[in-house]
mmCIF file with all atom_site columns, C-alpha atoms in Angstrom:
data_model
loop_
_atom_site.group_PDB
_atom_site.id
_atom_site.type_symbol
_atom_site.label_atom_id
_atom_site.label_alt_id
_atom_site.label_comp_id
_atom_site.label_asym_id
_atom_site.label_entity_id
_atom_site.label_seq_id
_atom_site.pdbx_PDB_ins_code
_atom_site.Cartn_x
_atom_site.Cartn_y
_atom_site.Cartn_z
_atom_site.occupancy
_atom_site.B_iso_or_equiv
_atom_site.pdbx_formal_charge
_atom_site.auth_seq_id
_atom_site.auth_comp_id
_atom_site.auth_asym_id
_atom_site.auth_atom_id
_atom_site.pdbx_PDB_model_num
ATOM 1   C CA . UNK A 1 1   ? 2.196   6.806   -8.218  1.00 57.00 ? 22  UNK A CA 1
ATOM 2   C CA . UNK A 1 2   ? 0.309   3.945   -6.623  1.00 73.00 ? 23  UNK A CA 1
ATOM 3   C CA . UNK A 1 3   ? -2.930  5.833   -6.245  1.00 85.00 ? 24  UNK A CA 1
ATOM 4   C CA . UNK A 1 4   ? -5.313  2.933   -6.890  1.00 90.00 ? 25  UNK A CA 1
ATOM 5   C CA . UNK A 1 5   ? -5.263  -0.618  -5.583  1.00 95.00 ? 26  UNK A CA 1
ATOM 6   C CA . UNK A 1 6   ? -7.087  -3.908  -5.998  1.00 94.00 ? 27  UNK A CA 1
ATOM 7   C CA . UNK A 1 7   ? -7.962  -5.615  -2.712  1.00 93.00 ? 28  UNK A CA 1
ATOM 8   C CA . UNK A 1 8   ? -7.810  -9.412  -2.314  1.00 91.00 ? 29  UNK A CA 1
ATOM 9   C CA . UNK A 1 9   ? -10.933 -11.409 -3.097  1.00 89.00 ? 30  UNK A CA 1
ATOM 10  C CA . UNK A 1 10  ? -10.578 -13.216 0.220   1.00 88.00 ? 31  UNK A CA 1
ATOM 11  C CA . UNK A 1 11  ? -8.399  -12.661 3.295   1.00 88.00 ? 32  UNK A CA 1
ATOM 12  C CA . UNK A 1 12  ? -8.432  -16.283 4.495   1.00 89.00 ? 33  UNK A CA 1
ATOM 13  C CA . UNK A 1 13  ? -5.317  -17.113 2.429   1.00 86.00 ? 34  UNK A CA 1
ATOM 14  C CA . UNK A 1 14  ? -3.610  -13.987 3.736   1.00 90.00 ? 35  UNK A CA 1
ATOM 15  C CA . UNK A 1 15  ? -4.275  -14.993 7.322   1.00 93.00 ? 36  UNK A CA 1
ATOM 16  C CA . UNK A 1 16  ? -2.618  -18.337 6.683   1.00 93.00 ? 37  UNK A CA 1
ATOM 17  C CA . UNK A 1 17  ? 0.344   -16.983 4.724   1.00 93.00 ? 38  UNK A CA 1
ATOM 18  C CA . UNK A 1 18  ? 1.128   -14.224 7.221   1.00 94.00 ? 39  UNK A CA 1
ATOM 19  C CA . UNK A 1 19  ? 0.332   -16.360 10.267  1.00 95.00 ? 40  UNK A CA 1
ATOM 20  C CA . UNK A 1 20  ? -2.191  -13.855 11.601  1.00 96.00 ? 41  UNK A CA 1
ATOM 21  C CA . UNK A 1 21  ? -2.973  -14.221 15.307  1.00 95.00 ? 42  UNK A CA 1
ATOM 22  C CA . UNK A 1 22  ? -5.919  -11.800 15.478  1.00 93.00 ? 43  UNK A CA 1
ATOM 23  C CA . UNK A 1 23  ? -8.319  -10.678 12.769  1.00 94.00 ? 44  UNK A CA 1
ATOM 24  C CA . UNK A 1 24  ? -10.071 -7.373  13.496  1.00 93.00 ? 45  UNK A CA 1
ATOM 25  C CA . UNK A 1 25  ? -11.866 -7.194  10.137  1.00 92.00 ? 46  UNK A CA 1
ATOM 26  C CA . UNK A 1 26  ? -15.579 -7.969  10.157  1.00 88.00 ? 47  UNK A CA 1
ATOM 27  C CA . UNK A 1 27  ? -17.572 -8.685  6.994   1.00 87.00 ? 48  UNK A CA 1
ATOM 28  C CA . UNK A 1 28  ? -14.625 -8.223  4.653   1.00 90.00 ? 49  UNK A CA 1
ATOM 29  C CA . UNK A 1 29  ? -15.557 -7.251  1.088   1.00 89.00 ? 50  UNK A CA 1
ATOM 30  C CA . UNK A 1 30  ? -13.237 -7.443  -1.950  1.00 90.00 ? 51  UNK A CA 1
ATOM 31  C CA . UNK A 1 31  ? -12.795 -4.242  -3.965  1.00 93.00 ? 52  UNK A CA 1
ATOM 32  C CA . UNK A 1 32  ? -11.353 -3.696  -7.436  1.00 94.00 ? 53  UNK A CA 1
ATOM 33  C CA . UNK A 1 33  ? -10.658 0.046   -7.569  1.00 96.00 ? 54  UNK A CA 1
ATOM 34  C CA . UNK A 1 34  ? -9.641  1.474   -4.212  1.00 95.00 ? 55  UNK A CA 1
ATOM 35  C CA . UNK A 1 35  ? -8.460  5.077   -3.914  1.00 94.00 ? 56  UNK A CA 1
ATOM 36  C CA . UNK A 1 36  ? -6.798  7.001   -1.069  1.00 93.00 ? 57  UNK A CA 1
ATOM 37  C CA . UNK A 1 37  ? -8.980  7.774   1.980   1.00 93.00 ? 58  UNK A CA 1
ATOM 38  C CA . UNK A 1 38  ? -10.485 4.267   1.674   1.00 94.00 ? 59  UNK A CA 1
ATOM 39  C CA . UNK A 1 39  ? -9.957  1.517   4.236   1.00 94.00 ? 60  UNK A CA 1
ATOM 40  C CA . UNK A 1 40  ? -7.378  -1.132  3.289   1.00 95.00 ? 61  UNK A CA 1
ATOM 41  C CA . UNK A 1 41  ? -6.283  -4.311  5.088   1.00 96.00 ? 62  UNK A CA 1
ATOM 42  C CA . UNK A 1 42  ? -2.942  -3.944  6.848   1.00 97.00 ? 63  UNK A CA 1
ATOM 43  C CA . UNK A 1 43  ? -0.889  -6.144  9.154   1.00 98.00 ? 64  UNK A CA 1
ATOM 44  C CA . UNK A 1 44  ? 0.733   -4.828  12.323  1.00 98.00 ? 65  UNK A CA 1
ATOM 45  C CA . UNK A 1 45  ? 2.556   -6.641  15.094  1.00 97.00 ? 66  UNK A CA 1
ATOM 46  C CA . UNK A 1 46  ? 1.755   -6.041  18.737  1.00 94.00 ? 67  UNK A CA 1
ATOM 47  C CA . UNK A 1 47  ? 3.702   -7.873  21.449  1.00 92.00 ? 68  UNK A CA 1
ATOM 48  C CA . UNK A 1 48  ? 4.848   -10.380 18.866  1.00 90.00 ? 69  UNK A CA 1
ATOM 49  C CA . UNK A 1 49  ? 1.301   -11.103 17.655  1.00 96.00 ? 70  UNK A CA 1
ATOM 50  C CA . UNK A 1 50  ? 0.285   -10.294 14.101  1.00 97.00 ? 71  UNK A CA 1
ATOM 51  C CA . UNK A 1 51  ? -2.983  -8.451  13.686  1.00 97.00 ? 72  UNK A CA 1
ATOM 52  C CA . UNK A 1 52  ? -4.966  -8.012  10.474  1.00 97.00 ? 73  UNK A CA 1
ATOM 53  C CA . UNK A 1 53  ? -6.936  -4.786  10.624  1.00 96.00 ? 74  UNK A CA 1
ATOM 54  C CA . UNK A 1 54  ? -8.275  -1.943  8.481   1.00 96.00 ? 75  UNK A CA 1
ATOM 55  C CA . UNK A 1 55  ? -6.695  1.504   8.256   1.00 96.00 ? 76  UNK A CA 1
ATOM 56  C CA . UNK A 1 56  ? -7.375  4.622   6.243   1.00 96.00 ? 77  UNK A CA 1
ATOM 57  C CA . UNK A 1 57  ? -5.123  5.101   3.221   1.00 96.00 ? 78  UNK A CA 1
ATOM 58  C CA . UNK A 1 58  ? -3.471  8.525   3.562   1.00 95.00 ? 79  UNK A CA 1
ATOM 59  C CA . UNK A 1 59  ? -1.371  9.034   6.672   1.00 95.00 ? 80  UNK A CA 1
ATOM 60  C CA . UNK A 1 60  ? -2.594  11.748  9.022   1.00 94.00 ? 81  UNK A CA 1
ATOM 61  C CA . UNK A 1 61  ? 0.323   12.630  11.345  1.00 93.00 ? 82  UNK A CA 1
ATOM 62  C CA . UNK A 1 62  ? -0.418  12.727  15.047  1.00 90.00 ? 83  UNK A CA 1
ATOM 63  C CA . UNK A 1 63  ? 0.315   16.479  15.053  1.00 90.00 ? 84  UNK A CA 1
ATOM 64  C CA . UNK A 1 64  ? -2.011  17.371  12.160  1.00 88.00 ? 85  UNK A CA 1
ATOM 65  C CA . UNK A 1 65  ? -4.668  20.013  12.814  1.00 85.00 ? 86  UNK A CA 1
ATOM 66  C CA . UNK A 1 66  ? -7.223  18.292  10.605  1.00 82.00 ? 87  UNK A CA 1
ATOM 67  C CA . UNK A 1 67  ? -7.739  15.142  8.575   1.00 83.00 ? 88  UNK A CA 1
ATOM 68  C CA . UNK A 1 68  ? -7.152  16.854  5.217   1.00 76.00 ? 89  UNK A CA 1
ATOM 69  C CA . UNK A 1 69  ? -3.414  16.297  5.610   1.00 67.00 ? 90  UNK A CA 1
ATOM 70  C CA . UNK A 1 70  ? -3.939  12.654  4.629   1.00 56.00 ? 91  UNK A CA 1
ATOM 71  C CA . UNK A 1 71  ? -4.878  13.598  1.062   1.00 64.00 ? 92  UNK A CA 1
ATOM 72  C CA . UNK A 1 72  ? -1.242  14.447  0.293   1.00 77.00 ? 93  UNK A CA 1
ATOM 73  C CA . UNK A 1 73  ? 0.437   11.628  2.217   1.00 91.00 ? 94  UNK A CA 1
ATOM 74  C CA . UNK A 1 74  ? -0.875  8.397   0.704   1.00 94.00 ? 95  UNK A CA 1
ATOM 75  C CA . UNK A 1 75  ? 2.654   7.643   -0.582  1.00 96.00 ? 96  UNK A CA 1
ATOM 76  C CA . UNK A 1 76  ? 5.936   8.107   1.293   1.00 96.00 ? 97  UNK A CA 1
ATOM 77  C CA . UNK A 1 77  ? 9.255   8.137   -0.557  1.00 96.00 ? 98  UNK A CA 1
ATOM 78  C CA . UNK A 1 78  ? 11.742  5.760   1.048   1.00 97.00 ? 99  UNK A CA 1
ATOM 79  C CA . UNK A 1 79  ? 14.491  8.292   0.505   1.00 96.00 ? 100 UNK A CA 1
ATOM 80  C CA . UNK A 1 80  ? 14.480  10.591  3.516   1.00 93.00 ? 101 UNK A CA 1
ATOM 81  C CA . UNK A 1 81  ? 11.459  8.941   5.121   1.00 95.00 ? 102 UNK A CA 1
ATOM 82  C CA . UNK A 1 82  ? 13.103  9.315   8.531   1.00 94.00 ? 103 UNK A CA 1
ATOM 83  C CA . UNK A 1 83  ? 13.360  13.103  8.225   1.00 95.00 ? 104 UNK A CA 1
ATOM 84  C CA . UNK A 1 84  ? 10.208  14.243  6.417   1.00 94.00 ? 105 UNK A CA 1
ATOM 85  C CA . UNK A 1 85  ? 7.859   15.942  8.926   1.00 93.00 ? 106 UNK A CA 1
ATOM 86  C CA . UNK A 1 86  ? 4.804   13.928  7.853   1.00 93.00 ? 107 UNK A CA 1
ATOM 87  C CA . UNK A 1 87  ? 6.487   10.566  8.394   1.00 95.00 ? 108 UNK A CA 1
ATOM 88  C CA . UNK A 1 88  ? 9.377   10.912  10.822  1.00 95.00 ? 109 UNK A CA 1
ATOM 89  C CA . UNK A 1 89  ? 7.137   10.586  13.884  1.00 95.00 ? 110 UNK A CA 1
ATOM 90  C CA . UNK A 1 90  ? 5.733   7.262   12.700  1.00 96.00 ? 111 UNK A CA 1
ATOM 91  C CA . UNK A 1 91  ? 9.206   6.093   11.673  1.00 97.00 ? 112 UNK A CA 1
ATOM 92  C CA . UNK A 1 92  ? 10.760  6.927   15.042  1.00 96.00 ? 113 UNK A CA 1
ATOM 93  C CA . UNK A 1 93  ? 7.825   5.306   16.852  1.00 96.00 ? 114 UNK A CA 1
ATOM 94  C CA . UNK A 1 94  ? 8.393   2.082   14.848  1.00 96.00 ? 115 UNK A CA 1
ATOM 95  C CA . UNK A 1 95  ? 4.869   2.237   13.460  1.00 97.00 ? 116 UNK A CA 1
ATOM 96  C CA . UNK A 1 96  ? 5.518   0.024   10.471  1.00 98.00 ? 117 UNK A CA 1
ATOM 97  C CA . UNK A 1 97  ? 2.940   -2.155  8.787   1.00 98.00 ? 118 UNK A CA 1
ATOM 98  C CA . UNK A 1 98  ? 2.383   -4.379  5.763   1.00 98.00 ? 119 UNK A CA 1
ATOM 99  C CA . UNK A 1 99  ? -0.302  -3.203  3.346   1.00 97.00 ? 120 UNK A CA 1
ATOM 100 C CA . UNK A 1 100 ? -1.988  -6.157  1.655   1.00 96.00 ? 121 UNK A CA 1
ATOM 101 C CA . UNK A 1 101 ? -3.329  -5.977  -1.904  1.00 95.00 ? 122 UNK A CA 1
ATOM 102 C CA . UNK A 1 102 ? -3.580  -8.177  -4.992  1.00 94.00 ? 123 UNK A CA 1
ATOM 103 C CA . UNK A 1 103 ? -1.951  -5.415  -7.002  1.00 95.00 ? 124 UNK A CA 1
ATOM 104 C CA . UNK A 1 104 ? -2.354  -1.831  -8.088  1.00 97.00 ? 125 UNK A CA 1
ATOM 105 C CA . UNK A 1 105 ? -2.991  0.325   -11.142 1.00 96.00 ? 126 UNK A CA 1
ATOM 106 C CA . UNK A 1 106 ? -0.407  2.549   -12.759 1.00 96.00 ? 127 UNK A CA 1
ATOM 107 C CA . UNK A 1 107 ? -0.768  5.040   -15.579 1.00 95.00 ? 128 UNK A CA 1
ATOM 108 C CA . UNK A 1 108 ? 2.007   5.101   -18.186 1.00 93.00 ? 129 UNK A CA 1
ATOM 109 C CA . UNK A 1 109 ? 3.515   8.564   -18.103 1.00 88.00 ? 130 UNK A CA 1
ATOM 110 C CA . UNK A 1 110 ? 3.832   8.871   -21.881 1.00 88.00 ? 131 UNK A CA 1
ATOM 111 C CA . UNK A 1 111 ? 0.153   8.493   -22.772 1.00 91.00 ? 132 UNK A CA 1
ATOM 112 C CA . UNK A 1 112 ? -1.781  7.962   -19.500 1.00 92.00 ? 133 UNK A CA 1
ATOM 113 C CA . UNK A 1 113 ? -2.687  4.401   -20.505 1.00 94.00 ? 134 UNK A CA 1
ATOM 114 C CA . UNK A 1 114 ? -3.576  2.454   -17.320 1.00 95.00 ? 135 UNK A CA 1
ATOM 115 C CA . UNK A 1 115 ? -1.980  -0.876  -16.463 1.00 96.00 ? 136 UNK A CA 1
ATOM 116 C CA . UNK A 1 116 ? -2.593  -3.427  -13.739 1.00 96.00 ? 137 UNK A CA 1
ATOM 117 C CA . UNK A 1 117 ? 0.555   -4.349  -11.791 1.00 97.00 ? 138 UNK A CA 1
ATOM 118 C CA . UNK A 1 118 ? 0.804   -7.550  -9.749  1.00 97.00 ? 139 UNK A CA 1
ATOM 119 C CA . UNK A 1 119 ? 3.218   -10.191 -8.578  1.00 96.00 ? 140 UNK A CA 1
ATOM 120 C CA . UNK A 1 120 ? 4.131   -12.667 -11.263 1.00 95.00 ? 141 UNK A CA 1
ATOM 121 C CA . UNK A 1 121 ? 2.473   -15.506 -9.339  1.00 93.00 ? 142 UNK A CA 1
ATOM 122 C CA . UNK A 1 122 ? -0.635  -13.343 -8.722  1.00 91.00 ? 143 UNK A CA 1
ATOM 123 C CA . UNK A 1 123 ? -0.234  -13.891 -4.982  1.00 90.00 ? 144 UNK A CA 1
ATOM 124 C CA . UNK A 1 124 ? -0.945  -11.255 -2.315  1.00 91.00 ? 145 UNK A CA 1
ATOM 125 C CA . UNK A 1 125 ? 1.372   -8.246  -2.523  1.00 95.00 ? 146 UNK A CA 1
ATOM 126 C CA . UNK A 1 126 ? 2.739   -7.188  0.879   1.00 97.00 ? 147 UNK A CA 1
ATOM 127 C CA . UNK A 1 127 ? 3.869   -3.586  0.700   1.00 98.00 ? 148 UNK A CA 1
ATOM 128 C CA . UNK A 1 128 ? 5.822   -1.569  3.264   1.00 98.00 ? 149 UNK A CA 1
ATOM 129 C CA . UNK A 1 129 ? 3.697   0.973   5.074   1.00 98.00 ? 150 UNK A CA 1
ATOM 130 C CA . UNK A 1 130 ? 3.980   3.513   7.881   1.00 98.00 ? 151 UNK A CA 1
ATOM 131 C CA . UNK A 1 131 ? 0.987   4.224   10.091  1.00 97.00 ? 152 UNK A CA 1
ATOM 132 C CA . UNK A 1 132 ? 0.094   6.816   12.683  1.00 96.00 ? 153 UNK A CA 1
ATOM 133 C CA . UNK A 1 133 ? -2.597  7.582   15.233  1.00 93.00 ? 154 UNK A CA 1
ATOM 134 C CA . UNK A 1 134 ? -4.492  10.876  15.050  1.00 93.00 ? 155 UNK A CA 1
ATOM 135 C CA . UNK A 1 135 ? -7.039  12.375  17.405  1.00 88.00 ? 156 UNK A CA 1
ATOM 136 C CA . UNK A 1 136 ? -9.351  15.142  16.273  1.00 83.00 ? 157 UNK A CA 1
ATOM 137 C CA . UNK A 1 137 ? -8.509  18.139  18.505  1.00 76.00 ? 158 UNK A CA 1
ATOM 138 C CA . UNK A 1 138 ? -12.096 19.386  18.138  1.00 75.00 ? 159 UNK A CA 1
ATOM 139 C CA . UNK A 1 139 ? -13.703 16.126  19.224  1.00 74.00 ? 160 UNK A CA 1
ATOM 140 C CA . UNK A 1 140 ? -11.876 14.788  22.237  1.00 65.00 ? 161 UNK A CA 1
ATOM 141 C CA . UNK A 1 141 ? -14.231 11.835  22.693  1.00 63.00 ? 162 UNK A CA 1
ATOM 142 C CA . UNK A 1 142 ? -13.999 10.609  19.100  1.00 72.00 ? 163 UNK A CA 1
ATOM 143 C CA . UNK A 1 143 ? -12.282 7.313   18.334  1.00 84.00 ? 164 UNK A CA 1
ATOM 144 C CA . UNK A 1 144 ? -8.639  7.839   17.253  1.00 89.00 ? 165 UNK A CA 1
ATOM 145 C CA . UNK A 1 145 ? -7.992  7.482   13.534  1.00 93.00 ? 166 UNK A CA 1
ATOM 146 C CA . UNK A 1 146 ? -5.447  4.943   12.312  1.00 95.00 ? 167 UNK A CA 1
ATOM 147 C CA . UNK A 1 147 ? -4.061  5.786   8.898   1.00 96.00 ? 168 UNK A CA 1
ATOM 148 C CA . UNK A 1 148 ? -1.124  4.730   6.752   1.00 97.00 ? 169 UNK A CA 1
ATOM 149 C CA . UNK A 1 149 ? 1.081   5.645   3.809   1.00 97.00 ? 170 UNK A CA 1
ATOM 150 C CA . UNK A 1 150 ? 2.531   3.246   1.255   1.00 97.00 ? 171 UNK A CA 1
ATOM 151 C CA . UNK A 1 151 ? 6.319   3.472   1.058   1.00 98.00 ? 172 UNK A CA 1
ATOM 152 C CA . UNK A 1 152 ? 7.684   3.814   -2.484  1.00 97.00 ? 173 UNK A CA 1
ATOM 153 C CA . UNK A 1 153 ? 11.081  3.250   -4.094  1.00 97.00 ? 174 UNK A CA 1
ATOM 154 C CA . UNK A 1 154 ? 12.547  3.911   -7.526  1.00 97.00 ? 175 UNK A CA 1
ATOM 155 C CA . UNK A 1 155 ? 10.914  1.562   -10.035 1.00 97.00 ? 176 UNK A CA 1
ATOM 156 C CA . UNK A 1 156 ? 12.669  -1.600  -11.166 1.00 97.00 ? 177 UNK A CA 1
ATOM 157 C CA . UNK A 1 157 ? 13.700  -1.932  -14.803 1.00 97.00 ? 178 UNK A CA 1
ATOM 158 C CA . UNK A 1 158 ? 10.439  -3.634  -15.784 1.00 97.00 ? 179 UNK A CA 1
ATOM 159 C CA . UNK A 1 159 ? 8.152   -0.989  -14.312 1.00 96.00 ? 180 UNK A CA 1
ATOM 160 C CA . UNK A 1 160 ? 10.246  1.933   -15.480 1.00 95.00 ? 181 UNK A CA 1
ATOM 161 C CA . UNK A 1 161 ? 8.293   1.495   -18.727 1.00 94.00 ? 182 UNK A CA 1
ATOM 162 C CA . UNK A 1 162 ? 5.307   2.893   -16.835 1.00 95.00 ? 183 UNK A CA 1
ATOM 163 C CA . UNK A 1 163 ? 6.564   5.125   -14.034 1.00 95.00 ? 184 UNK A CA 1
ATOM 164 C CA . UNK A 1 164 ? 9.729   6.016   -12.139 1.00 95.00 ? 185 UNK A CA 1
ATOM 165 C CA . UNK A 1 165 ? 8.332   4.880   -8.757  1.00 96.00 ? 186 UNK A CA 1
ATOM 166 C CA . UNK A 1 166 ? 6.853   1.674   -7.352  1.00 97.00 ? 187 UNK A CA 1
ATOM 167 C CA . UNK A 1 167 ? 5.648   0.402   -3.958  1.00 97.00 ? 188 UNK A CA 1
ATOM 168 C CA . UNK A 1 168 ? 8.308   -1.141  -1.717  1.00 98.00 ? 189 UNK A CA 1
ATOM 169 C CA . UNK A 1 169 ? 7.244   -4.796  -1.756  1.00 98.00 ? 190 UNK A CA 1
ATOM 170 C CA . UNK A 1 170 ? 8.464   -6.702  1.311   1.00 98.00 ? 191 UNK A CA 1
ATOM 171 C CA . UNK A 1 171 ? 9.358   -10.353 0.719   1.00 97.00 ? 192 UNK A CA 1
ATOM 172 C CA . UNK A 1 172 ? 8.131   -12.981 3.230   1.00 96.00 ? 193 UNK A CA 1
ATOM 173 C CA . UNK A 1 173 ? 11.638  -13.504 4.621   1.00 96.00 ? 194 UNK A CA 1
ATOM 174 C CA . UNK A 1 174 ? 11.661  -9.856  5.708   1.00 97.00 ? 195 UNK A CA 1
ATOM 175 C CA . UNK A 1 175 ? 8.160   -9.577  7.183   1.00 97.00 ? 196 UNK A CA 1
ATOM 176 C CA . UNK A 1 176 ? 9.344   -10.133 10.759  1.00 97.00 ? 197 UNK A CA 1
ATOM 177 C CA . UNK A 1 177 ? 12.046  -7.476  10.522  1.00 97.00 ? 198 UNK A CA 1
ATOM 178 C CA . UNK A 1 178 ? 9.740   -4.867  8.980   1.00 98.00 ? 199 UNK A CA 1
ATOM 179 C CA . UNK A 1 179 ? 7.029   -5.537  11.575  1.00 98.00 ? 200 UNK A CA 1
ATOM 180 C CA . UNK A 1 180 ? 9.532   -5.199  14.424  1.00 97.00 ? 201 UNK A CA 1
ATOM 181 C CA . UNK A 1 181 ? 9.362   -8.827  15.530  1.00 97.00 ? 202 UNK A CA 1
ATOM 182 C CA . UNK A 1 182 ? 13.096  -9.298  15.075  1.00 96.00 ? 203 UNK A CA 1
ATOM 183 C CA . UNK A 1 183 ? 15.817  -6.758  15.772  1.00 94.00 ? 204 UNK A CA 1
ATOM 184 C CA . UNK A 1 184 ? 16.919  -4.611  12.860  1.00 96.00 ? 205 UNK A CA 1
ATOM 185 C CA . UNK A 1 185 ? 18.908  -1.399  12.725  1.00 96.00 ? 206 UNK A CA 1
ATOM 186 C CA . UNK A 1 186 ? 17.687  1.646   10.854  1.00 96.00 ? 207 UNK A CA 1
ATOM 187 C CA . UNK A 1 187 ? 20.140  1.008   7.974   1.00 96.00 ? 208 UNK A CA 1
ATOM 188 C CA . UNK A 1 188 ? 18.916  -2.598  7.776   1.00 97.00 ? 209 UNK A CA 1
ATOM 189 C CA . UNK A 1 189 ? 15.298  -1.439  7.622   1.00 97.00 ? 210 UNK A CA 1
ATOM 190 C CA . UNK A 1 190 ? 16.095  1.158   4.977   1.00 97.00 ? 211 UNK A CA 1
ATOM 191 C CA . UNK A 1 191 ? 17.823  -1.584  2.968   1.00 97.00 ? 212 UNK A CA 1
ATOM 192 C CA . UNK A 1 192 ? 14.500  -3.439  2.742   1.00 97.00 ? 213 UNK A CA 1
ATOM 193 C CA . UNK A 1 193 ? 13.036  -0.482  0.866   1.00 98.00 ? 214 UNK A CA 1
ATOM 194 C CA . UNK A 1 194 ? 14.377  -1.355  -2.548  1.00 97.00 ? 215 UNK A CA 1
ATOM 195 C CA . UNK A 1 195 ? 12.931  -2.146  -5.985  1.00 97.00 ? 216 UNK A CA 1
ATOM 196 C CA . UNK A 1 196 ? 11.373  -5.612  -6.138  1.00 97.00 ? 217 UNK A CA 1
ATOM 197 C CA . UNK A 1 197 ? 12.960  -7.957  -8.727  1.00 97.00 ? 218 UNK A CA 1
ATOM 198 C CA . UNK A 1 198 ? 11.696  -7.655  -12.306 1.00 97.00 ? 219 UNK A CA 1
ATOM 199 C CA . UNK A 1 199 ? 11.299  -11.429 -12.557 1.00 96.00 ? 220 UNK A CA 1
ATOM 200 C CA . UNK A 1 200 ? 8.797   -11.477 -9.690  1.00 97.00 ? 221 UNK A CA 1
ATOM 201 C CA . UNK A 1 201 ? 6.382   -8.913  -11.159 1.00 96.00 ? 222 UNK A CA 1
ATOM 202 C CA . UNK A 1 202 ? 4.039   -8.497  -14.120 1.00 97.00 ? 223 UNK A CA 1
ATOM 203 C CA . UNK A 1 203 ? 1.846   -5.824  -15.700 1.00 96.00 ? 224 UNK A CA 1
ATOM 204 C CA . UNK A 1 204 ? -0.751  -5.626  -18.454 1.00 96.00 ? 225 UNK A CA 1
ATOM 205 C CA . UNK A 1 205 ? -2.942  -2.927  -20.043 1.00 96.00 ? 226 UNK A CA 1
ATOM 206 C CA . UNK A 1 206 ? -6.484  -2.409  -18.746 1.00 96.00 ? 227 UNK A CA 1
ATOM 207 C CA . UNK A 1 207 ? -9.476  -0.320  -19.747 1.00 95.00 ? 228 UNK A CA 1
ATOM 208 C CA . UNK A 1 208 ? -9.297  3.428   -19.138 1.00 94.00 ? 229 UNK A CA 1
ATOM 209 C CA . UNK A 1 209 ? -12.518 3.272   -17.132 1.00 95.00 ? 230 UNK A CA 1
ATOM 210 C CA . UNK A 1 210 ? -10.393 2.326   -14.114 1.00 94.00 ? 231 UNK A CA 1
ATOM 211 C CA . UNK A 1 211 ? -9.635  6.044   -13.926 1.00 93.00 ? 232 UNK A CA 1
ATOM 212 C CA . UNK A 1 212 ? -13.179 6.591   -12.656 1.00 94.00 ? 233 UNK A CA 1
ATOM 213 C CA . UNK A 1 213 ? -13.158 5.615   -8.980  1.00 92.00 ? 234 UNK A CA 1
ATOM 214 C CA . UNK A 1 214 ? -16.905 4.955   -9.202  1.00 92.00 ? 235 UNK A CA 1
ATOM 215 C CA . UNK A 1 215 ? -16.170 2.025   -11.511 1.00 93.00 ? 236 UNK A CA 1
ATOM 216 C CA . UNK A 1 216 ? -15.591 -1.047  -9.370  1.00 90.00 ? 237 UNK A CA 1
ATOM 217 C CA . UNK A 1 217 ? -16.024 -4.489  -10.920 1.00 92.00 ? 238 UNK A CA 1
ATOM 218 C CA . UNK A 1 218 ? -13.815 -7.562  -11.538 1.00 91.00 ? 239 UNK A CA 1
ATOM 219 C CA . UNK A 1 219 ? -13.500 -6.813  -15.256 1.00 92.00 ? 240 UNK A CA 1
ATOM 220 C CA . UNK A 1 220 ? -11.286 -3.821  -14.445 1.00 93.00 ? 241 UNK A CA 1
ATOM 221 C CA . UNK A 1 221 ? -8.390  -6.288  -14.217 1.00 91.00 ? 242 UNK A CA 1
ATOM 222 C CA . UNK A 1 222 ? -9.087  -7.808  -17.639 1.00 91.00 ? 243 UNK A CA 1
ATOM 223 C CA . UNK A 1 223 ? -6.278  -7.503  -20.159 1.00 92.00 ? 244 UNK A CA 1
ATOM 224 C CA . UNK A 1 224 ? -7.047  -5.366  -23.190 1.00 88.00 ? 245 UNK A CA 1
ATOM 225 C CA . UNK A 1 225 ? -7.065  -7.375  -26.423 1.00 74.00 ? 246 UNK A CA 1
ATOM 226 C CA . UNK A 1 226 ? -5.301  -4.563  -28.250 1.00 61.00 ? 247 UNK A CA 1
ATOM 227 C CA . UNK A 1 227 ? -2.502  -2.679  -26.552 1.00 59.00 ? 248 UNK A CA 1
ATOM 228 C CA . UNK A 1 228 ? -2.867  1.072   -27.183 1.00 51.00 ? 249 UNK A CA 1
ATOM 229 C CA . UNK A 1 229 ? 0.137   2.647   -28.836 1.00 54.00 ? 250 UNK A CA 1
ATOM 230 C CA . UNK A 1 230 ? 2.023   5.452   -27.131 1.00 51.00 ? 251 UNK A CA 1
ATOM 231 C CA . UNK A 1 231 ? 1.242   8.937   -28.319 1.00 45.00 ? 252 UNK A CA 1
#
């Protein structure tokens, strides 16, 4: 699940809401149909300062032999995240981040009908992420790659109509704990990785053309006038 995302139209509101201290993104461009291996805006905290930067979607563990590993690690199940080989290094190193998007697309399991999923107030969605740093063993002088995975949880009751998983949305009150700015035990951090309340989310059917990653225009988010029936 969560294999396509819609990036914010503008990051200026995000910088205000998240109290960003440093912005490393130059010439930001909104995108309406982002797939894994693309660059997404994420927030990390360094020495108590929040930084807005871009990272590659699809976590490449520091120990990986090549970058292809990231194709299978764009999502990380919250259950057992601290023990899975692909993610335990990032977890133990406290490499947690917030992935910022306006929402994402989900395909209903029953009939593969796509839906747009967003917060009920249509505000920026801040999703739990893990990131890691990878250096190409064949190119020692190359710039290290920063990549991330979106953490997922069982879906809430609302979204169970579409899929059994959903991103772990982190509420503003918990941003500091997830970013490591305030002390939190491992059980407390794991407790943040829970289904977001039904009342705070919304979804609606969209055109099937969103399945083509080459399609990227604002109308992808438009609600279909007629809701397709399940097969």
